[in-house]
Amino acid sequence: QEQLVESGGGLVQAGGSLKLSCVASGRAFSTFSIRAMGWFRLAPGKEREFVAAIGWRSSTYYADSVKGRFTISRDNAKRTVYLQMNSLNPEDTAVYYCAADRRAYYSGSDYLGLASYDYWGQGTQVTVSS
Protein backbone atom coordinates (compact mmCIF):
# COMPACT_ATOMS: atom_id res chain seq x y z
CA GLN A 1 0.00 0.00 0.00
CA GLU A 2 1.36 3.38 -1.00
CA GLN A 3 1.92 5.81 1.81
CA LEU A 4 3.39 9.19 2.49
CA VAL A 5 4.07 9.71 6.17
CA GLU A 6 5.01 13.14 7.50
CA SER A 7 6.73 13.82 10.78
CA GLY A 8 8.53 16.63 12.55
CA GLY A 9 5.68 18.99 13.30
CA GLY A 10 5.13 20.54 16.69
CA LEU A 11 4.85 23.70 18.72
CA VAL A 12 7.56 26.33 18.33
CA GLN A 13 7.97 29.96 19.27
CA ALA A 14 8.10 32.68 16.66
CA GLY A 15 11.56 32.89 15.18
CA GLY A 16 12.19 29.20 15.75
CA SER A 17 12.80 26.34 13.36
CA LEU A 18 11.37 22.95 12.53
CA LYS A 19 12.30 20.30 10.00
CA LEU A 20 9.57 18.19 8.48
CA SER A 21 10.17 14.83 6.89
CA CYS A 22 8.01 12.80 4.54
CA VAL A 23 8.79 9.16 3.84
CA ALA A 24 7.31 7.41 0.82
CA SER A 25 6.61 3.69 0.82
CA GLY A 26 4.82 1.24 -1.38
CA ARG A 27 5.09 -0.09 -4.88
CA ALA A 28 4.15 3.15 -6.63
CA PHE A 29 7.17 4.84 -5.10
CA SER A 30 9.65 2.65 -6.85
CA THR A 31 9.48 5.69 -9.13
CA PHE A 32 10.17 8.13 -6.30
CA SER A 33 13.37 9.41 -7.85
CA ILE A 34 11.60 10.52 -11.05
CA ARG A 35 8.68 12.25 -9.35
CA ALA A 36 8.54 15.78 -8.12
CA MET A 37 7.46 16.15 -4.49
CA GLY A 38 5.59 19.01 -2.93
CA TRP A 39 4.63 20.47 0.43
CA PHE A 40 1.30 22.15 0.99
CA ARG A 41 -0.35 23.56 4.09
CA LEU A 42 -3.87 24.08 5.36
CA ALA A 43 -4.58 26.74 7.94
CA PRO A 44 -7.94 27.18 9.71
CA GLY A 45 -10.39 29.06 7.53
CA LYS A 46 -8.12 28.96 4.49
CA GLU A 47 -7.70 26.81 1.43
CA ARG A 48 -4.85 24.38 1.06
CA GLU A 49 -1.92 26.31 -0.37
CA PHE A 50 1.32 25.45 -2.06
CA VAL A 51 4.44 25.85 0.04
CA ALA A 52 7.33 24.30 -1.88
CA ALA A 53 8.20 21.69 -4.47
CA ILE A 54 11.30 19.87 -5.60
CA GLY A 55 11.62 18.46 -9.07
CA TRP A 56 13.00 15.07 -9.91
CA ARG A 57 16.28 16.76 -10.80
CA SER A 58 16.13 18.65 -7.49
CA SER A 59 15.11 22.02 -8.88
CA THR A 60 13.22 23.87 -6.16
CA TYR A 61 10.19 26.16 -6.11
CA TYR A 62 8.72 28.17 -3.24
CA ALA A 63 5.69 30.21 -2.42
CA ASP A 64 6.58 33.86 -2.00
CA SER A 65 5.49 33.73 1.62
CA VAL A 66 8.20 31.21 2.54
CA LYS A 67 10.98 32.09 0.12
CA GLY A 68 14.23 32.65 1.94
CA ARG A 69 12.96 30.97 5.12
CA PHE A 70 12.06 27.43 4.02
CA THR A 71 14.23 24.90 2.19
CA ILE A 72 12.98 21.76 0.49
CA SER A 73 15.30 18.85 -0.19
CA ARG A 74 15.13 15.17 -1.01
CA ASP A 75 17.03 11.96 -0.43
CA ASN A 76 16.08 9.48 -3.11
CA ALA A 77 17.90 6.59 -1.45
CA LYS A 78 15.66 7.07 1.60
CA ARG A 79 12.59 8.01 -0.46
CA THR A 80 12.30 11.03 1.78
CA VAL A 81 11.57 14.69 1.20
CA TYR A 82 12.33 17.34 3.80
CA LEU A 83 11.15 20.83 4.58
CA GLN A 84 13.47 22.90 6.73
CA MET A 85 11.52 25.82 8.16
CA ASN A 86 13.37 28.74 9.72
CA SER A 87 12.26 32.09 11.07
CA LEU A 88 8.79 30.75 11.68
CA ASN A 89 5.98 33.15 12.44
CA PRO A 90 2.38 32.61 13.60
CA GLU A 91 1.13 32.89 10.01
CA ASP A 92 2.95 29.62 9.29
CA THR A 93 0.64 27.76 11.67
CA ALA A 94 -1.08 25.04 9.67
CA VAL A 95 -1.26 21.34 8.95
CA TYR A 96 1.53 20.55 6.51
CA TYR A 97 1.06 17.86 3.87
CA CYS A 98 3.52 16.31 1.51
CA ALA A 99 2.38 15.13 -1.89
CA ALA A 100 3.78 13.17 -4.81
CA ASP A 101 3.49 14.59 -8.31
CA ARG A 102 1.86 12.19 -10.73
CA ARG A 103 3.99 13.35 -13.69
CA ALA A 104 7.13 11.26 -14.05
CA TYR A 105 10.13 13.14 -15.43
CA TYR A 106 8.23 16.44 -15.32
CA SER A 107 10.64 19.28 -16.01
CA GLY A 108 8.30 22.23 -16.02
CA SER A 109 7.71 24.76 -13.26
CA ASP A 110 3.99 24.36 -12.54
CA TYR A 111 3.68 22.72 -9.14
CA LEU A 112 0.87 24.74 -7.63
CA GLY A 113 -2.12 22.72 -8.75
CA LEU A 114 -3.50 20.11 -6.37
CA ALA A 115 -4.57 17.96 -9.30
CA SER A 116 -0.93 17.42 -10.26
CA TYR A 117 -0.45 15.25 -7.17
CA ASP A 118 -1.80 11.73 -6.81
CA TYR A 119 -0.64 10.76 -3.33
CA TRP A 120 -0.94 12.77 -0.13
CA GLY A 121 0.24 12.27 3.40
CA GLN A 122 -1.97 12.55 6.45
CA GLY A 123 -0.44 15.84 7.52
CA THR A 124 1.58 17.08 10.46
CA GLN A 125 0.57 20.02 12.64
CA VAL A 126 2.86 23.01 12.93
CA THR A 127 1.93 25.62 15.51
CA VAL A 128 3.92 28.81 15.93
CA SER A 129 3.27 30.85 19.03
CA SER A 130 3.87 34.58 19.21
Coordinates of C-alpha atoms in Angstrom, one line a residue:
Q1 CA 0.0 0.0 0.0
E2 CA 1.4 3.4 -1.0
Q3 CA 1.9 5.8 1.8
L4 CA 3.4 9.2 2.5
V5 CA 4.1 9.7 6.2
E6 CA 5.0 13.1 7.5
S7 CA 6.7 13.8 10.8
G8 CA 8.5 16.6 12.6
G9 CA 5.7 19.0 13.3
G10 CA 5.1 20.5 16.7
L11 CA 4.8 23.7 18.7
V12 CA 7.6 26.3 18.3
Q13 CA 8.0 30.0 19.3
A14 CA 8.1 32.7 16.7
G15 CA 11.6 32.9 15.2
G16 CA 12.2 29.2 15.8
S17 CA 12.8 26.3 13.4
L18 CA 11.4 22.9 12.5
K19 CA 12.3 20.3 10.0
L20 CA 9.6 18.2 8.5
S21 CA 10.2 14.8 6.9
C22 CA 8.0 12.8 4.5
V23 CA 8.8 9.2 3.8
A24 CA 7.3 7.4 0.8
S25 CA 6.6 3.7 0.8
G26 CA 4.8 1.2 -1.4
R27 CA 5.1 -0.1 -4.9
A28 CA 4.2 3.2 -6.6
F29 CA 7.2 4.8 -5.1
S30 CA 9.6 2.7 -6.9
T31 CA 9.5 5.7 -9.1
F32 CA 10.2 8.1 -6.3
S33 CA 13.4 9.4 -7.9
I34 CA 11.6 10.5 -11.1
R35 CA 8.7 12.3 -9.3
A36 CA 8.5 15.8 -8.1
M37 CA 7.5 16.2 -4.5
G38 CA 5.6 19.0 -2.9
W39 CA 4.6 20.5 0.4
F40 CA 1.3 22.1 1.0
R41 CA -0.4 23.6 4.1
L42 CA -3.9 24.1 5.4
A43 CA -4.6 26.7 7.9
P44 CA -7.9 27.2 9.7
G45 CA -10.4 29.1 7.5
K46 CA -8.1 29.0 4.5
E47 CA -7.7 26.8 1.4
R48 CA -4.8 24.4 1.1
E49 CA -1.9 26.3 -0.4
F50 CA 1.3 25.5 -2.1
V51 CA 4.4 25.8 0.0
A52 CA 7.3 24.3 -1.9
A53 CA 8.2 21.7 -4.5
I54 CA 11.3 19.9 -5.6
G55 CA 11.6 18.5 -9.1
W56 CA 13.0 15.1 -9.9
R57 CA 16.3 16.8 -10.8
S58 CA 16.1 18.7 -7.5
S59 CA 15.1 22.0 -8.9
T60 CA 13.2 23.9 -6.2
Y61 CA 10.2 26.2 -6.1
Y62 CA 8.7 28.2 -3.2
A63 CA 5.7 30.2 -2.4
D64 CA 6.6 33.9 -2.0
S65 CA 5.5 33.7 1.6
V66 CA 8.2 31.2 2.5
K67 CA 11.0 32.1 0.1
G68 CA 14.2 32.7 1.9
R69 CA 13.0 31.0 5.1
F70 CA 12.1 27.4 4.0
T71 CA 14.2 24.9 2.2
I72 CA 13.0 21.8 0.5
S73 CA 15.3 18.9 -0.2
R74 CA 15.1 15.2 -1.0
D75 CA 17.0 12.0 -0.4
N76 CA 16.1 9.5 -3.1
A77 CA 17.9 6.6 -1.5
K78 CA 15.7 7.1 1.6
R79 CA 12.6 8.0 -0.5
T80 CA 12.3 11.0 1.8
V81 CA 11.6 14.7 1.2
Y82 CA 12.3 17.3 3.8
L83 CA 11.1 20.8 4.6
Q84 CA 13.5 22.9 6.7
M85 CA 11.5 25.8 8.2
N86 CA 13.4 28.7 9.7
S87 CA 12.3 32.1 11.1
L88 CA 8.8 30.7 11.7
N89 CA 6.0 33.1 12.4
P90 CA 2.4 32.6 13.6
E91 CA 1.1 32.9 10.0
D92 CA 3.0 29.6 9.3
T93 CA 0.6 27.8 11.7
A94 CA -1.1 25.0 9.7
V95 CA -1.3 21.3 8.9
Y96 CA 1.5 20.6 6.5
Y97 CA 1.1 17.9 3.9
C98 CA 3.5 16.3 1.5
A99 CA 2.4 15.1 -1.9
A100 CA 3.8 13.2 -4.8
D101 CA 3.5 14.6 -8.3
R102 CA 1.9 12.2 -10.7
R103 CA 4.0 13.3 -13.7
A104 CA 7.1 11.3 -14.1
Y105 CA 10.1 13.1 -15.4
Y106 CA 8.2 16.4 -15.3
S107 CA 10.6 19.3 -16.0
G108 CA 8.3 22.2 -16.0
S109 CA 7.7 24.8 -13.3
D110 CA 4.0 24.4 -12.5
Y111 CA 3.7 22.7 -9.1
L112 CA 0.9 24.7 -7.6
G113 CA -2.1 22.7 -8.7
L114 CA -3.5 20.1 -6.4
A115 CA -4.6 18.0 -9.3
S116 CA -0.9 17.4 -10.3
Y117 CA -0.4 15.2 -7.2
D118 CA -1.8 11.7 -6.8
Y119 CA -0.6 10.8 -3.3
W120 CA -0.9 12.8 -0.1
G121 CA 0.2 12.3 3.4
Q122 CA -2.0 12.5 6.5
G123 CA -0.4 15.8 7.5
T124 CA 1.6 17.1 10.5
Q125 CA 0.6 20.0 12.6
V126 CA 2.9 23.0 12.9
T127 CA 1.9 25.6 15.5
V128 CA 3.9 28.8 15.9
S129 CA 3.3 30.9 19.0
S130 CA 3.9 34.6 19.2

